[in-house]
CSV table of C-alpha atoms in Angstrom, one decimal:
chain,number,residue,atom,x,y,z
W,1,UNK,CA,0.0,0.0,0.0
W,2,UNK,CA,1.2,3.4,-1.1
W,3,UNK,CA,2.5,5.6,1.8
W,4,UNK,CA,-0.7,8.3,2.6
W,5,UNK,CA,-3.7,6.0,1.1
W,6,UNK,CA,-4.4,3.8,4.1
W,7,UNK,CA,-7.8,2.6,4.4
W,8,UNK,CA,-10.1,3.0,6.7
W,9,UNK,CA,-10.3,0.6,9.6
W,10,UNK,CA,-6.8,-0.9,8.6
W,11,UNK,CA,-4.8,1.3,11.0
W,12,UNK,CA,-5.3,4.3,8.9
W,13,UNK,CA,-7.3,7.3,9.1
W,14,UNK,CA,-10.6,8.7,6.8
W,15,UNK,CA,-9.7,11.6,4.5
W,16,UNK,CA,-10.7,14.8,6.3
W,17,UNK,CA,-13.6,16.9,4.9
W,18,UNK,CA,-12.8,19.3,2.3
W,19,UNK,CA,-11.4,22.4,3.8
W,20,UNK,CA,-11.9,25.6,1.5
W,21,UNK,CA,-9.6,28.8,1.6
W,22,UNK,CA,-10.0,29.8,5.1
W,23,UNK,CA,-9.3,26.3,6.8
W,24,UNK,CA,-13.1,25.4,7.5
W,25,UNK,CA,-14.6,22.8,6.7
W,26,UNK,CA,-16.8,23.2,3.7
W,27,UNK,CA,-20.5,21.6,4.0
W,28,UNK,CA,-21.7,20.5,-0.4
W,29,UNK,CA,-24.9,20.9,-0.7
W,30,UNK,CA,-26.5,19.3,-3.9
W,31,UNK,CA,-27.1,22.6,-5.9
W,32,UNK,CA,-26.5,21.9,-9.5
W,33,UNK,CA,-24.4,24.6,-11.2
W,34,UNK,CA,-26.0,25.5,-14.3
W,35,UNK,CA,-23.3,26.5,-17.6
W,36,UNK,CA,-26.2,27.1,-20.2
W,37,UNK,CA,-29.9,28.8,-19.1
W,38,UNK,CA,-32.3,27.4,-17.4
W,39,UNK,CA,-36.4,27.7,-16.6
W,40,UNK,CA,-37.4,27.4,-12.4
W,41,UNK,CA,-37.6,28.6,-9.0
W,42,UNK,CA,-34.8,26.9,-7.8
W,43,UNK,CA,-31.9,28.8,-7.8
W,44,UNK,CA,-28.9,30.2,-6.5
W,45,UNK,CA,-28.5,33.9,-7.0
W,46,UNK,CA,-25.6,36.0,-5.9
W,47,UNK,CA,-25.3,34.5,-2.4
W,48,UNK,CA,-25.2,31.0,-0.9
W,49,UNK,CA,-28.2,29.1,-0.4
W,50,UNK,CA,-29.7,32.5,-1.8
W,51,UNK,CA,-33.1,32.9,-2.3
W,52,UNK,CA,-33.0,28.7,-1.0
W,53,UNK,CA,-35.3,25.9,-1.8
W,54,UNK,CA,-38.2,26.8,-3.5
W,55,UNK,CA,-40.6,23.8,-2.0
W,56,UNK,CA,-39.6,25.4,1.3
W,57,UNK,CA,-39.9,29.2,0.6
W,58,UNK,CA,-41.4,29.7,-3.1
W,59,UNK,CA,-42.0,33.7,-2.3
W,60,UNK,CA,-38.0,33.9,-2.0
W,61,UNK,CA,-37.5,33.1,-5.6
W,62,UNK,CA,-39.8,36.4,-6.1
W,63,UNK,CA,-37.8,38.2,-3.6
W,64,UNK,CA,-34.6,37.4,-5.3
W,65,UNK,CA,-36.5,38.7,-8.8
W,66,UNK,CA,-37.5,41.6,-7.3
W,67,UNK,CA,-33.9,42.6,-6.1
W,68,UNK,CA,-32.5,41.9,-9.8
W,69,UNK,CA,-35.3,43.9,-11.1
W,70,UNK,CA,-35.0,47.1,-9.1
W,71,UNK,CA,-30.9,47.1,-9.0
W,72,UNK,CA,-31.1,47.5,-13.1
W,73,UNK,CA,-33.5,50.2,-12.6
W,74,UNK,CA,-30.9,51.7,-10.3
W,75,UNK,CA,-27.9,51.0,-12.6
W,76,UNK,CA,-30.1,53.5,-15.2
W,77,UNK,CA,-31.1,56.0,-12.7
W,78,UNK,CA,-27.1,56.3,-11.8
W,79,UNK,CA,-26.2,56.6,-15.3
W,80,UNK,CA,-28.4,59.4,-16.0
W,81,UNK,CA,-28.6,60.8,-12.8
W,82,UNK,CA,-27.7,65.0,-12.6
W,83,UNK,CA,-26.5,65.6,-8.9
W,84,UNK,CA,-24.2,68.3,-9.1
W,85,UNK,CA,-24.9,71.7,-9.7
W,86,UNK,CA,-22.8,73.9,-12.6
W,87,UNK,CA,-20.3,75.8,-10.6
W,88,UNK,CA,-20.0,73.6,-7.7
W,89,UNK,CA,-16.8,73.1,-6.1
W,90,UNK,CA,-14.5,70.8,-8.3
W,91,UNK,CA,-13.0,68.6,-5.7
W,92,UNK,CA,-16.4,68.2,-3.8
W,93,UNK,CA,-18.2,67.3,-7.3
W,94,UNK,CA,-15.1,64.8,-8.2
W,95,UNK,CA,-15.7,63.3,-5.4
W,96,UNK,CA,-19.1,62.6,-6.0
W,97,UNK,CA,-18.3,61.8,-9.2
W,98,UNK,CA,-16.2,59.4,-7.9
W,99,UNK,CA,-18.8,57.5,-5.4
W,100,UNK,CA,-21.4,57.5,-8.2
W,101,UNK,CA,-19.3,55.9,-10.3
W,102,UNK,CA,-18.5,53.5,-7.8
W,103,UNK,CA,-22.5,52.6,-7.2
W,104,UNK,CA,-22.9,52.2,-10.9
W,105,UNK,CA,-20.2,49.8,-11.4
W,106,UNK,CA,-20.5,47.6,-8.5
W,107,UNK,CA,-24.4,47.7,-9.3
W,108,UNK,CA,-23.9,46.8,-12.8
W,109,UNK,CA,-21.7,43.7,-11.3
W,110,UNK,CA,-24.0,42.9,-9.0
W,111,UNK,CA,-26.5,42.6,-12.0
W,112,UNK,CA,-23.9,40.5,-14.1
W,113,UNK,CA,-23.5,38.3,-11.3
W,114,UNK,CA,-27.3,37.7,-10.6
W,115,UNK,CA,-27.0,36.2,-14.3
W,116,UNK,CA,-24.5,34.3,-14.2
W,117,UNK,CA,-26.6,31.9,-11.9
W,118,UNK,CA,-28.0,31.3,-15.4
W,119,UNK,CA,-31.7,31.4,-14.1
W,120,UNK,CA,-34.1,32.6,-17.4
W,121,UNK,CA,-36.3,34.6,-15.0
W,122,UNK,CA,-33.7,36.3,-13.4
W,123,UNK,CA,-32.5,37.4,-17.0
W,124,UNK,CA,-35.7,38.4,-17.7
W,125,UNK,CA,-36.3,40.8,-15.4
W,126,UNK,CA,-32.7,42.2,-15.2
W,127,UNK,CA,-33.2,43.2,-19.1
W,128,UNK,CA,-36.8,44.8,-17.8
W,129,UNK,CA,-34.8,46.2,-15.4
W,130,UNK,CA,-32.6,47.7,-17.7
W,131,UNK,CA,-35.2,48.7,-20.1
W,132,UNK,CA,-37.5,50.5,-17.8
W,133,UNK,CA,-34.8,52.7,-16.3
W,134,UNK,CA,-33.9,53.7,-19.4
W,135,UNK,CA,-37.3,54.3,-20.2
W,136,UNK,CA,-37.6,56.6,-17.1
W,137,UNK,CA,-34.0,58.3,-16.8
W,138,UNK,CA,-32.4,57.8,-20.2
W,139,UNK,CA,-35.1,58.1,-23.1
W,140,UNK,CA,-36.6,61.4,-24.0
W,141,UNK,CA,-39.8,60.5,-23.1
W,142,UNK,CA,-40.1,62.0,-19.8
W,143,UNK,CA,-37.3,64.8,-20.5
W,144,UNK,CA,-38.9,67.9,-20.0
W,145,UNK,CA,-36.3,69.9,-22.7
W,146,UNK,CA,-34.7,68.3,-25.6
W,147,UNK,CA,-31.5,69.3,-25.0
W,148,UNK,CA,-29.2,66.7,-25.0
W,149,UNK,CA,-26.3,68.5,-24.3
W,150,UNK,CA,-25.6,66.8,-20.6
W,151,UNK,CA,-27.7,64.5,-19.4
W,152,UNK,CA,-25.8,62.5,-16.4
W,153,UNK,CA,-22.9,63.2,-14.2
W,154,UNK,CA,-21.0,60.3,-14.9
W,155,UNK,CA,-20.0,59.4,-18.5
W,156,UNK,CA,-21.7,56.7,-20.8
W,157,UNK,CA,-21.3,53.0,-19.0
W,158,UNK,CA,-18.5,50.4,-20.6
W,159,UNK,CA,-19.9,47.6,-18.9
């Protein structure tokens, strides 16, 4: 027998659990990790055992929709949101420049992330999302002047 593959209950010792970055133990669950879309409640989305079994809490599921739906809508609002004032302190207005930007991007992740779980309903209404913000804060539709000159404080997304 090779030297660090004894068996069990011949003198050797059981393999310990898997242990994950930090040195704890990990605990698998049997979630299946989609790679290609798929149609259902049962889903992981952004966080562990996030919104959870779907037999056990279906409104969850709906809860976890609902997030994905109103953090796109927030993702347009920040993109065509006007906060700062012509002639306001430069420094001050960089800096909110600067924590905008921040709230966009990590928003926009977030989003990305929430779709990565692969779940068709969650895609769904992260593109409404998208779409009905823009509707709102990007579109001429509710502008009250057609001037397009500057219409946010942060530039056009890359993301």
């Amino acid at each position: 027998m090779e030297h660090g593959h004894d068996m069990p209950g011949m003198g050797g010792m059981a393999p310990p659990p898997p242990m994950n970055m930090a040195g704890t133990m990990q605990h698998h669950e049997t979630m299946m990790m989609h790679m290609t879309f798929f149609w259902g409640k049962s889903a992981e989305i952004l966080f562990s055992g996030w919104p959870g079994n779907s037999d056990k809490r279906p409104h969850m599921y709906f809860v976890a929709l609902l997030f994905v739906f109103v953090l796109s809508i927030l993702v347009e609002w920040l993109s065509h949101f006007q906060l700062i004032k012509p002639g306001s302190n430069h420094v001050a207005a960089g800096l909110v420049q600067t924590l905008l930007h921040a709230l966009r991007v990590g928003s926009a992740y977030m989003v990305m992330l929430a779709i990565m779980s692969f779940n068709g309903g969650v895609f769904l209404v992260a593109v409404a999302g998208h779409t009905l913000g823009f509707l709102f804060f990007g579109s001429r539709v509710f502008k009250k002047t057609q001037n397009p000159a500057k219409t946010s404080d942060l530039p056009p997304s890359s993301c």
